Amino acid sequence: MNEKAAPGGGGPTNGPLPPGIPDGFSGPIDRTAQFESVNGQTGENMRAEAPRPRKRDTDGGDPARSREFDLLGIGLGPFNLSTACLATSVPQMRTHFLEQRADNRWHPRVLFPESDLQVSFLKDLVSLVEPTNRFSFLNFLVHTGRIHRFASTPQVPVPRWEFARYYAWAAGQLANAEFSRGVTHVQFLSDSFHVHTEQGVYTARNLSVGAGLVPSIPACAKSHVGPRVLHSSDFLAARERMVGQHVAVVGGGQSGAEIFSHLLDRPPARRPASITWITRRNTFACMDDSAFTNEFFHPDYVRYFHQLAPERRHDLLSRQQLASDGISTALLQHIYRRLYENDFADPDPIRYRLLPGNALRDMSPQGTGWHLGLLHQDSGTRGGSIVDTVVLATGYEFALPDFLAPLADRLPDPSPLGLPLRDDYSVPWAGPDRNRIFFLNAGRHSHGIADPNLSLASWRAAHILNSLVGTAHFRTGGRTSTCEWPGLHTANETTAVDGAYLDVTVPAEGRRG
Ligand SMILES: Cc1cc2nc3c(=O)[nH]c(=O)nc-3n(C[C@H](O)[C@H](O)[C@H](O)COP(=O)(O)OP(=O)(O)OC[C@H]3O[C@@H](n4cnc5c(N)ncnc54)[C@H](O)[C@@H]3O)c2cc1C
């Protein structure tokens, strides 16, 4: 879809309700009244007291009615979690979120204790759109009694484990979230979605699909996946089996670097016998974390990107890869220094090979291990490596979740980059306009490289909720970029003050020259 974003802001403005707005929504929402009504607390005492779980059944104990929702979220990773947290300040809207796991865990199989969050902690579940929301990261620090020590510890960037605990803290207090509720299939009957779980059926007018991405496995490795050919998402559970083995890590992004570094840093008795690190890129490339590139992760750029022609978006995505898929500078420096120590100081050095510029072309069993066929990207020479275990740090891609199979023929064809989403993250589908299906983490091709990133989680969630309630309940508009992007702003709009643009055009007499 190539829809033009409204200049100066993507959030809907007050006016007639768009299709899909549940009954009972009538016009702009009084935010003060809502704020006071959450948990029956005022803004002041909400700040002073620890958030408490709310009563789960909001319909006087009638379980059937309590299962009919305006918005039902499937999956409770960070993205739907953000929607669930922000929805607590829109109490007129009946939302509910289902998660298959017994509790909230953020990438549990690949969360290294030593790895850091790759975004600012301000990019938490709520703060970029509603910093007063009780589910902010700072509120988590206060309520878990660590804010003073956090403030005195050089914690930038924040370790990933800390954000995992923050997510679990938030999820554990949501009255609109249920765990151990794996969704098996979704049907659309007359005017609502019927969402099936082992425990029962939930009905909703709109869906928010946040079931995450699936491992991207190179074609030549697909038939070999098992205990000795595994995706990076299964690494932690498998690492003890790699002690004393020859291990290849395929992939030169952050995950590949974290796994290589983790294996390198293990105590000598628990290391592999050797590690071979392979990437198709011509070097182990650094993430472009520079100031203006970071504006690709601002709402303005997302709006600009969305209105471009599909071919152009495709081209930009491939050129912007290192803005999201490169390796952090700190990790690269750590690895480089560690290899120096390994080679010149370590009494018990590990054997390693670094193979940039090599594409994995084929794989075949060799004894109890694997022969990896490599093609050098510059010279065209063929090479190989024989290893016991292969870790595929080859990223993630979109696939339509199995539970949506009953609706597949009413949806556009998915690609590994997602679905052709509308500006408000809903998908055009062969069903009533008043019933929308929002997709989170399925818009790389429609909304750009920010889509799988945590940066805009709260902005996207707010944009979706605004679209559902039909008002600018959350402030999602206003200029957010230093750069000018065609179709969005005029040259005179430089910054937003209270939702209005400040015109800082320099008066003629003040101009230089
Ligand atoms: C190791 C790792 C580290 C990352 N670190 C960063 C970072 O530092 N900064 C950054 O910007 N991005 C990071 N990312 C990228 C991105 O932020 C994360 O992948 C993020 O978790 C995506 O959130 P999500 O909600 O889309 O999916 P997920 O986190 O994958 O969550 C999806 C949820 O849906 C549930 N689910 C699936 N199917 C069903 C079903 N049928 N019924 C019910 N529930 C279901 C799953 O159990 C899961 O809990 C990282 C990614 C990885 C893999």
Coordinates of C-alpha atoms and ligand atoms in Angstrom, one line a residue:
M1 CA 0.0 0.0 0.0
N2 CA 1.3 3.4 -0.8
E3 CA -0.8 5.8 1.3
K4 CA 0.2 9.4 1.8
A5 CA 0.8 10.4 5.3
A6 CA -0.9 13.5 6.6
P7 CA 1.6 16.4 6.6
G8 CA 2.8 17.2 10.1
G9 CA 1.4 14.2 11.9
G10 CA 0.1 10.7 11.4
G11 CA -2.4 10.5 14.3
P12 CA -6.0 11.0 13.4
T13 CA -7.6 14.2 14.5
N14 CA -11.0 14.7 16.1
G15 CA -13.9 14.1 13.8
P16 CA -16.2 11.4 12.6
L17 CA -15.3 8.0 13.9
P18 CA -13.5 5.8 11.4
P19 CA -14.8 2.3 10.7
G20 CA -14.1 -0.3 13.3
I21 CA -14.6 2.0 16.3
P22 CA -16.5 0.1 19.0
D23 CA -19.9 1.3 20.2
G24 CA -19.6 3.5 23.1
F25 CA -16.8 5.6 21.7
S26 CA -18.1 9.1 21.1
G27 CA -15.8 11.9 20.4
P28 CA -12.7 13.0 22.1
I29 CA -11.6 11.4 25.3
D30 CA -11.2 13.4 28.5
R31 CA -7.7 12.4 29.5
T32 CA -8.0 13.8 33.1
A33 CA -11.0 11.7 33.8
Q34 CA -9.3 8.6 32.5
F35 CA -6.2 9.2 34.5
E36 CA -8.1 9.5 37.6
S37 CA -10.1 6.4 36.8
V38 CA -7.2 4.0 36.4
N39 CA -7.4 1.7 39.4
G40 CA -9.5 4.4 41.0
Q41 CA -6.3 6.3 41.8
T42 CA -5.4 9.9 41.0
G43 CA -2.3 10.8 39.1
E44 CA -0.6 11.8 42.4
N45 CA -1.3 8.7 44.4
M46 CA -0.5 6.5 41.4
R47 CA 3.0 7.8 41.5
A48 CA 3.3 7.3 45.2
E49 CA 2.0 3.7 45.4
A50 CA 3.2 0.5 43.7
P51 CA 0.9 -0.4 40.8
R52 CA -1.5 -3.2 41.8
P53 CA -3.1 -5.8 39.6
R54 CA -6.6 -4.8 38.7
K55 CA -9.6 -6.9 39.1
R56 CA -9.6 -9.2 36.0
D57 CA -13.3 -9.4 35.4
T58 CA -14.7 -6.0 34.4
D59 CA -18.2 -7.3 33.7
G60 CA -19.6 -8.3 37.1
G61 CA -18.3 -11.9 36.9
D62 CA -19.8 -12.9 33.6
P63 CA -16.9 -14.8 32.0
A64 CA -18.5 -14.9 28.5
R65 CA -19.0 -11.2 28.3
S66 CA -15.6 -10.5 29.7
R67 CA -14.2 -12.3 26.7
E68 CA -15.7 -9.9 24.1
F69 CA -13.1 -7.2 23.4
D70 CA -12.6 -4.1 21.2
L71 CA -9.0 -5.1 20.7
L72 CA -7.5 -8.5 21.3
G73 CA -3.7 -8.9 21.2
I74 CA -2.1 -12.2 20.3
G75 CA 1.4 -12.6 21.7
L76 CA 2.9 -10.5 24.5
G77 CA 6.4 -9.6 23.4
P78 CA 7.6 -6.0 23.9
F79 CA 5.4 -4.7 21.0
N80 CA 2.0 -5.9 22.2
L81 CA 3.1 -5.3 25.7
S82 CA 3.5 -1.6 24.9
T83 CA 0.0 -1.6 23.5
A84 CA -1.3 -3.3 26.6
C85 CA 0.4 -0.8 28.9
L86 CA -0.8 2.3 27.0
A87 CA -4.3 0.9 26.7
T88 CA -4.6 1.1 30.5
S89 CA -5.0 4.9 30.0
V90 CA -7.8 4.3 27.5
P91 CA -10.2 2.5 29.8
Q92 CA -13.2 3.0 27.6
M93 CA -11.6 0.5 25.2
R94 CA -11.9 -3.1 26.2
T95 CA -8.5 -4.7 25.4
H96 CA -7.1 -8.1 26.2
F97 CA -3.8 -9.8 25.4
L98 CA -3.1 -13.5 25.2
E99 CA 0.4 -15.0 25.6
Q100 CA 1.3 -18.7 25.1
R101 CA 4.1 -18.6 27.6
A102 CA 3.4 -19.1 31.3
D103 CA 5.0 -15.6 32.0
N104 CA 6.7 -12.8 30.2
R105 CA 10.2 -13.7 28.9
W106 CA 12.2 -11.6 26.4
H107 CA 14.2 -13.9 24.1
P108 CA 15.0 -16.3 27.0
R109 CA 17.2 -18.6 24.9
V110 CA 19.5 -15.9 23.6
L111 CA 19.7 -13.4 26.4
F112 CA 23.3 -13.2 27.3
P113 CA 24.0 -11.8 30.8
E114 CA 26.8 -9.6 29.3
S115 CA 24.8 -8.1 26.4
D116 CA 23.4 -4.6 26.4
L117 CA 20.2 -3.0 25.1
Q118 CA 20.8 -1.4 21.8
V119 CA 18.5 1.6 22.3
S120 CA 18.1 4.2 25.0
F121 CA 16.1 3.2 28.0
L122 CA 13.7 6.1 27.2
K123 CA 12.5 3.8 24.4
D124 CA 10.7 1.7 26.9
L125 CA 7.1 0.6 26.7
V126 CA 5.5 4.0 27.2
S127 CA 7.8 7.0 27.7
L128 CA 8.1 8.4 24.2
V129 CA 4.3 9.0 24.1
E130 CA 3.2 9.0 27.7
P131 CA 6.0 9.4 30.2
T132 CA 3.5 9.7 33.0
N133 CA 2.2 6.2 32.4
R134 CA 2.9 4.0 35.4
F135 CA 4.6 1.4 33.2
S136 CA 7.7 3.5 32.4
F137 CA 11.2 2.1 32.9
L138 CA 11.9 4.8 35.5
N139 CA 8.8 3.8 37.5
F140 CA 10.1 0.2 37.4
L141 CA 13.4 1.3 38.9
V142 CA 11.6 3.2 41.6
H143 CA 9.2 0.4 42.5
T144 CA 11.9 -2.2 42.6
G145 CA 14.0 0.0 44.9
R146 CA 17.0 0.5 42.6
I147 CA 16.6 4.0 41.2
H148 CA 19.3 5.6 43.3
R149 CA 21.8 2.9 42.6
F150 CA 20.9 2.9 38.9
A151 CA 21.4 6.7 38.8
S152 CA 24.9 6.3 40.4
T153 CA 26.0 3.4 38.2
P154 CA 27.3 4.0 34.7
Q155 CA 24.4 2.1 33.2
V156 CA 24.4 3.4 29.6
P157 CA 23.6 1.3 27.7
V158 CA 21.3 -0.6 30.0
P159 CA 22.0 -4.3 30.2
R160 CA 19.5 -6.4 28.3
W161 CA 18.6 -8.5 31.4
E162 CA 17.4 -5.4 33.1
F163 CA 15.0 -4.6 30.3
A164 CA 13.8 -8.3 30.4
R165 CA 13.0 -7.9 34.1
Y166 CA 11.3 -4.6 33.4
Y167 CA 9.1 -6.2 30.7
A168 CA 8.2 -9.0 33.1
W169 CA 7.4 -6.5 35.9
A170 CA 5.1 -4.6 33.6
A171 CA 3.4 -7.7 32.2
G172 CA 2.9 -9.2 35.7
Q173 CA 0.7 -6.2 36.7
L174 CA -1.5 -6.0 33.7
A175 CA -5.1 -6.8 34.3
N176 CA -5.6 -7.0 30.5
A177 CA -3.1 -9.8 29.9
E178 CA -3.4 -13.6 30.3
F179 CA -0.6 -16.1 30.1
S180 CA -0.6 -19.8 29.2
R181 CA -3.0 -18.9 26.5
G182 CA -1.6 -20.2 23.2
V183 CA -3.8 -19.1 20.3
T184 CA -4.5 -22.1 18.0
H185 CA -6.6 -20.5 15.3
V186 CA -8.6 -17.4 14.4
Q187 CA -11.9 -17.3 12.5
F188 CA -14.0 -14.4 11.4
L189 CA -17.7 -14.9 11.9
S190 CA -20.3 -12.2 10.9
D191 CA -18.9 -9.2 12.8
S192 CA -16.1 -10.4 15.0
F193 CA -12.9 -12.4 15.2
H194 CA -13.2 -15.6 17.2
V195 CA -9.8 -16.4 18.7
H196 CA -9.4 -20.0 19.8
T197 CA -7.2 -21.3 22.6
E198 CA -7.1 -24.6 24.5
Q199 CA -8.9 -22.9 27.3
G200 CA -11.7 -21.3 25.3
V201 CA -12.7 -18.8 22.6
Y202 CA -12.4 -15.1 22.8
T203 CA -14.2 -12.7 20.5
A204 CA -13.0 -9.3 19.5
R205 CA -13.8 -6.6 16.9
N206 CA -10.2 -5.9 16.1
L207 CA -6.9 -7.9 16.5
S208 CA -3.4 -6.9 17.3
V209 CA -1.0 -9.6 16.1
G210 CA 2.3 -9.5 17.9
A211 CA 3.5 -13.0 17.7
G212 CA 7.1 -12.1 16.7
L213 CA 9.3 -13.2 13.8
V214 CA 10.6 -16.6 12.9
P215 CA 14.2 -17.7 12.5
S216 CA 15.6 -17.1 9.0
I217 CA 17.4 -20.2 7.9
P218 CA 19.6 -20.3 4.7
A219 CA 18.0 -22.6 2.1
C220 CA 21.0 -25.0 2.1
A221 CA 20.7 -25.5 5.9
K222 CA 17.0 -26.1 6.2
S223 CA 16.9 -29.8 5.9
H224 CA 19.8 -30.2 8.4
V225 CA 18.4 -28.2 11.3
G226 CA 18.7 -30.2 14.5
P227 CA 20.9 -30.4 17.6
R228 CA 24.1 -29.7 15.6
V229 CA 22.7 -27.2 13.1
L230 CA 20.8 -24.6 15.1
H231 CA 19.5 -21.1 14.9
S232 CA 21.0 -18.4 17.2
S233 CA 17.6 -18.3 19.0
D234 CA 18.4 -21.8 20.4
F235 CA 22.0 -21.1 21.3
L236 CA 22.0 -20.9 25.1
A237 CA 20.3 -24.2 25.5
A238 CA 22.8 -25.9 23.2
R239 CA 26.1 -24.2 24.2
E240 CA 27.2 -26.9 26.7
R241 CA 27.2 -29.5 23.9
M242 CA 29.7 -27.3 22.1
V243 CA 32.5 -27.8 24.7
G244 CA 35.5 -29.2 22.9
Q245 CA 33.8 -29.1 19.5
H246 CA 34.7 -27.3 16.3
V247 CA 31.9 -24.7 16.0
A248 CA 31.0 -22.4 13.1
V249 CA 29.0 -19.2 13.6
V250 CA 27.4 -18.1 10.4
G251 CA 26.3 -14.4 10.3
G252 CA 28.1 -11.1 10.8
G253 CA 25.3 -9.2 12.6
Q254 CA 24.9 -8.4 16.3
S255 CA 23.7 -12.0 17.2
G256 CA 26.6 -13.6 15.4
A257 CA 29.0 -11.2 17.2
E258 CA 27.5 -11.9 20.6
I259 CA 27.7 -15.6 20.1
F260 CA 31.3 -15.5 18.9
S261 CA 32.2 -13.3 21.8
H262 CA 30.4 -15.4 24.3
L263 CA 32.2 -18.6 23.2
L264 CA 35.5 -16.8 23.2
D265 CA 35.0 -15.5 26.7
R266 CA 34.1 -18.9 28.2
P267 CA 36.5 -20.5 30.7
P268 CA 39.1 -22.7 28.8
A269 CA 37.6 -25.9 30.1
R270 CA 34.2 -25.0 28.7
R271 CA 35.2 -23.5 25.3
P272 CA 34.8 -25.1 21.9
A273 CA 38.0 -26.5 20.4
S274 CA 37.8 -23.9 17.6
I275 CA 35.4 -21.2 16.4
T276 CA 35.0 -20.2 12.8
W277 CA 33.1 -17.0 12.2
I278 CA 31.7 -16.5 8.7
T279 CA 30.0 -13.5 7.2
R280 CA 29.0 -12.6 3.6
R281 CA 29.8 -9.0 4.3
N282 CA 33.3 -7.8 3.4
T283 CA 34.1 -7.2 7.0
F284 CA 32.7 -7.6 10.5
A285 CA 30.8 -4.3 10.1
C286 CA 29.9 -1.8 12.7
M287 CA 26.4 -0.6 13.3
D288 CA 25.8 2.9 11.9
D289 CA 24.7 4.5 15.1
S290 CA 25.4 8.1 14.0
A291 CA 23.1 10.9 14.8
F292 CA 21.4 11.5 11.4
T293 CA 21.1 7.8 10.6
N294 CA 19.3 7.4 13.9
E295 CA 16.6 9.6 12.5
F296 CA 15.5 6.6 10.4
F297 CA 14.1 5.5 13.7
H298 CA 12.0 8.6 14.2
P299 CA 8.2 8.8 13.4
D300 CA 8.8 11.4 10.6
Y301 CA 11.0 9.1 8.7
V302 CA 8.6 6.2 9.1
R303 CA 5.8 8.4 7.6
Y304 CA 8.1 9.5 4.8
F305 CA 9.1 5.9 4.1
H306 CA 5.6 4.6 4.1
Q307 CA 4.5 7.0 1.3
L308 CA 7.3 5.9 -1.1
A309 CA 6.8 3.5 -4.0
P310 CA 7.4 -0.2 -3.0
E311 CA 10.5 -0.6 -5.3
R312 CA 12.1 2.5 -3.7
R313 CA 11.4 1.2 -0.2
H314 CA 13.0 -2.1 -1.1
D315 CA 16.1 -0.3 -2.4
L316 CA 16.4 1.8 0.7
L317 CA 16.0 -1.1 3.0
S318 CA 19.0 -2.9 1.5
R319 CA 21.1 0.3 1.6
Q320 CA 20.2 1.0 5.3
Q321 CA 21.0 -2.5 6.6
L322 CA 23.9 -1.4 8.8
A323 CA 21.7 1.1 10.6
S324 CA 20.0 -1.9 12.3
D325 CA 21.9 -5.1 11.5
G326 CA 25.5 -4.0 12.1
I327 CA 27.6 -4.9 15.3
S328 CA 27.8 -2.4 18.1
T329 CA 31.1 -0.6 18.3
A330 CA 31.7 -1.6 22.0
L331 CA 31.2 -5.3 21.1
L332 CA 33.5 -5.1 18.1
Q333 CA 36.2 -3.5 20.2
H334 CA 35.8 -6.1 22.9
I335 CA 36.2 -8.9 20.4
Y336 CA 39.2 -7.3 18.7
R337 CA 41.0 -6.8 22.0
R338 CA 40.1 -10.3 23.2
L339 CA 41.6 -11.8 20.1
Y340 CA 44.8 -9.7 20.7
E341 CA 45.0 -11.1 24.2
N342 CA 44.2 -14.6 22.9
D343 CA 47.0 -14.5 20.3
F344 CA 49.7 -12.7 22.4
A345 CA 49.1 -13.3 26.1
D346 CA 46.7 -16.2 26.7
P347 CA 48.6 -19.3 28.0
D348 CA 45.7 -21.4 26.7
P349 CA 44.6 -19.7 23.4
I350 CA 41.6 -20.8 21.5
R351 CA 41.8 -21.6 17.7
Y352 CA 39.7 -19.4 15.6
R353 CA 39.1 -18.4 11.9
L354 CA 37.5 -15.2 10.8
L355 CA 36.1 -15.5 7.3
P356 CA 34.5 -12.2 6.0
G357 CA 33.3 -12.0 2.5
N358 CA 32.2 -15.6 2.4
A359 CA 28.7 -16.8 1.6
L360 CA 27.5 -20.1 2.8
R361 CA 26.5 -22.0 -0.4
D362 CA 26.1 -25.6 0.6
M363 CA 26.2 -27.9 3.5
S364 CA 26.7 -31.6 3.7
P365 CA 27.2 -34.2 6.4
Q366 CA 30.9 -35.1 7.0
G367 CA 31.5 -37.9 9.6
T368 CA 29.6 -36.7 12.7
G369 CA 29.8 -33.1 11.6
W370 CA 29.4 -30.9 8.5
H371 CA 31.2 -29.6 5.5
L372 CA 30.4 -26.0 4.8
G373 CA 30.8 -24.9 1.2
L374 CA 31.8 -21.2 1.0
L375 CA 32.0 -18.8 -1.9
H376 CA 34.2 -15.8 -1.6
Q377 CA 32.3 -12.7 -2.7
D378 CA 35.2 -10.8 -4.2
S379 CA 37.5 -13.4 -5.6
G380 CA 34.8 -16.0 -6.5
T381 CA 37.0 -18.7 -5.0
R382 CA 35.4 -21.7 -3.4
G383 CA 36.4 -22.7 0.1
G384 CA 35.2 -24.9 2.9
S385 CA 35.2 -25.6 6.5
I386 CA 34.6 -28.8 8.5
V387 CA 32.9 -28.4 11.8
D388 CA 30.9 -30.3 14.4
T389 CA 28.2 -27.7 15.1
V390 CA 26.8 -24.8 13.1
V391 CA 25.1 -21.9 14.7
L392 CA 23.1 -19.9 12.2
A393 CA 23.0 -16.3 13.4
T394 CA 21.2 -15.5 10.2
G395 CA 18.4 -13.3 11.6
Y396 CA 14.6 -13.4 11.6
E397 CA 11.9 -12.9 9.1
F398 CA 8.1 -12.6 8.9
A399 CA 5.9 -15.5 8.3
L400 CA 2.1 -15.5 8.7
P401 CA 1.4 -17.2 12.1
D402 CA -0.2 -20.6 11.8
F403 CA -3.2 -19.4 13.8
L404 CA -4.1 -17.1 11.0
A405 CA -4.3 -19.9 8.4
P406 CA -8.1 -19.8 8.4
L407 CA -7.9 -16.2 7.2
A408 CA -4.9 -16.5 4.9
D409 CA -6.9 -16.3 1.7
R410 CA -8.4 -13.0 2.8
L411 CA -5.0 -11.4 3.5
P412 CA -2.4 -10.1 1.1
D413 CA 0.5 -12.5 0.4
P414 CA 3.2 -12.2 3.1
S415 CA 6.9 -11.8 2.3
P416 CA 9.8 -12.3 4.6
L417 CA 9.7 -8.5 5.1
G418 CA 6.1 -8.6 6.2
L419 CA 2.8 -7.4 4.9
P420 CA 1.7 -4.3 2.9
L421 CA 0.4 -2.5 6.0
R422 CA -1.6 0.7 6.0
D423 CA -0.2 3.8 7.8
D424 CA -2.0 2.7 11.0
Y425 CA -0.4 -0.8 10.8
S426 CA -3.6 -2.4 9.9
V427 CA -3.6 -4.8 6.9
P428 CA -5.9 -4.4 4.0
W429 CA -8.0 -7.6 4.1
A430 CA -11.1 -9.0 2.4
G431 CA -13.4 -8.4 5.4
P432 CA -15.4 -5.5 6.8
D433 CA -13.6 -2.2 7.2
R434 CA -14.9 -1.9 10.8
N435 CA -12.9 -5.0 11.8
R436 CA -9.2 -4.4 11.6
I437 CA -6.2 -6.6 12.0
F438 CA -3.1 -4.7 13.2
F439 CA 0.3 -6.3 12.7
L440 CA 3.3 -5.5 14.9
N441 CA 6.8 -6.4 13.6
A442 CA 5.4 -7.2 10.1
G443 CA 6.0 -3.8 8.5
R444 CA 9.7 -3.7 7.5
H445 CA 8.7 -3.2 3.9
S446 CA 5.8 -0.8 4.6
H447 CA 7.3 1.2 7.5
G448 CA 11.0 0.7 7.2
I449 CA 14.0 -0.5 9.3
A450 CA 12.5 0.8 12.5
D451 CA 9.8 -1.7 12.4
P452 CA 11.5 -4.7 14.2
N453 CA 13.4 -2.3 16.5
L454 CA 12.3 -1.3 20.0
S455 CA 12.7 2.4 19.3
L456 CA 9.2 3.1 18.1
A457 CA 7.4 0.4 20.1
S458 CA 5.4 2.9 22.2
W459 CA 4.9 5.4 19.3
R460 CA 3.5 2.6 17.1
A461 CA 1.2 1.3 19.9
A462 CA -0.1 4.8 20.5
H463 CA -0.6 5.3 16.8
I464 CA -2.7 2.1 16.6
L465 CA -4.7 3.1 19.7
N466 CA -5.3 6.6 18.3
S467 CA -6.5 5.0 15.1
L468 CA -8.9 2.8 17.0
V469 CA -10.4 5.4 19.3
G470 CA -10.5 8.0 16.4
T471 CA -8.9 10.8 18.4
A472 CA -5.4 12.0 19.0
H473 CA -5.5 10.5 22.5
F474 CA -1.7 10.1 22.5
R475 CA 0.5 12.8 21.0
T476 CA 2.0 11.0 18.0
G477 CA 2.2 13.9 15.6
G478 CA 4.4 16.9 15.4
R479 CA 7.8 17.2 13.7
T480 CA 10.3 14.7 15.1
S481 CA 13.2 15.0 12.6
T482 CA 16.0 17.5 12.1
C483 CA 16.1 16.6 8.4
E484 CA 13.4 17.5 5.9
W485 CA 11.6 14.6 4.3
P486 CA 9.6 15.4 1.1
G487 CA 5.8 15.3 1.6
L488 CA 5.9 15.8 5.3
H489 CA 7.0 19.3 6.3
T490 CA 7.7 22.8 5.0
A491 CA 11.1 24.4 5.5
N492 CA 9.8 26.7 8.2
E493 CA 8.6 24.0 10.5
T494 CA 11.5 23.3 12.8
T495 CA 10.2 22.1 16.0
A496 CA 7.0 21.3 17.8
V497 CA 5.8 23.2 20.9
D498 CA 2.7 21.9 22.5
G499 CA 1.6 20.2 19.3
A500 CA 2.0 23.4 17.3
Y501 CA 4.9 24.2 15.0
L502 CA 7.2 27.0 16.0
D503 CA 8.1 29.1 13.0
V504 CA 11.7 30.2 13.4
T505 CA 12.1 31.7 10.0
V506 CA 14.9 34.2 10.4
P507 CA 13.7 37.7 9.7
A508 CA 15.2 39.2 6.6
E509 CA 17.3 41.8 8.5
G510 CA 18.7 39.0 10.7
R511 CA 20.0 36.9 7.8
R512 CA 23.7 36.8 7.2
G513 CA 25.2 37.9 3.9
Ligands
LIG1 C1 18.3 -11.5 21.1 C2 17.6 -10.3 20.6 C3 18.0 -9.1 21.2 C4 17.3 -7.9 20.7 N1 17.7 -6.7 21.2 C5 17.2 -5.6 20.8 C6 17.7 -4.3 21.3 O1 18.5 -4.3 22.1 N2 17.1 -3.2 20.7 C7 16.2 -3.3 19.7 O2 15.7 -2.2 19.3 N3 15.7 -4.5 19.3 C8 16.2 -5.6 19.7 N4 15.8 -6.8 19.2 C9 14.8 -6.8 18.2 C10 13.3 -6.7 18.8 O3 13.2 -5.6 19.6 C11 12.9 -7.9 19.5 O4 12.9 -9.0 18.6 C12 11.5 -7.9 20.1 O5 11.4 -8.9 21.1 C13 10.3 -8.0 19.1 O6 9.1 -8.0 19.8 P1 7.8 -8.7 19.4 O7 6.8 -8.3 20.4 O8 7.5 -8.5 18.0 O9 8.1 -10.3 19.4 P2 8.6 -11.3 20.5 O10 9.5 -10.7 21.5 O11 9.2 -12.5 19.7 O12 7.3 -11.8 21.2 C14 6.3 -12.5 20.6 C15 5.5 -13.2 21.6 O13 4.3 -13.8 21.0 C16 4.1 -15.0 21.7 N5 3.3 -15.9 20.8 C17 3.7 -16.4 19.6 N6 2.7 -17.2 19.1 C18 1.7 -17.2 20.0 C19 0.4 -17.8 20.0 N7 0.0 -18.6 19.0 N8 -0.4 -17.5 21.0 C20 0.0 -16.7 22.0 N9 1.2 -16.1 22.1 C21 2.1 -16.3 21.0 C22 5.5 -15.6 21.9 O14 5.5 -16.5 23.0 C23 6.2 -14.3 22.4 O15 6.1 -14.0 23.7 C24 16.4 -8.0 19.7 C25 16.1 -9.2 19.1 C26 16.7 -10.3 19.6 C27 16.3 -11.7 18.9

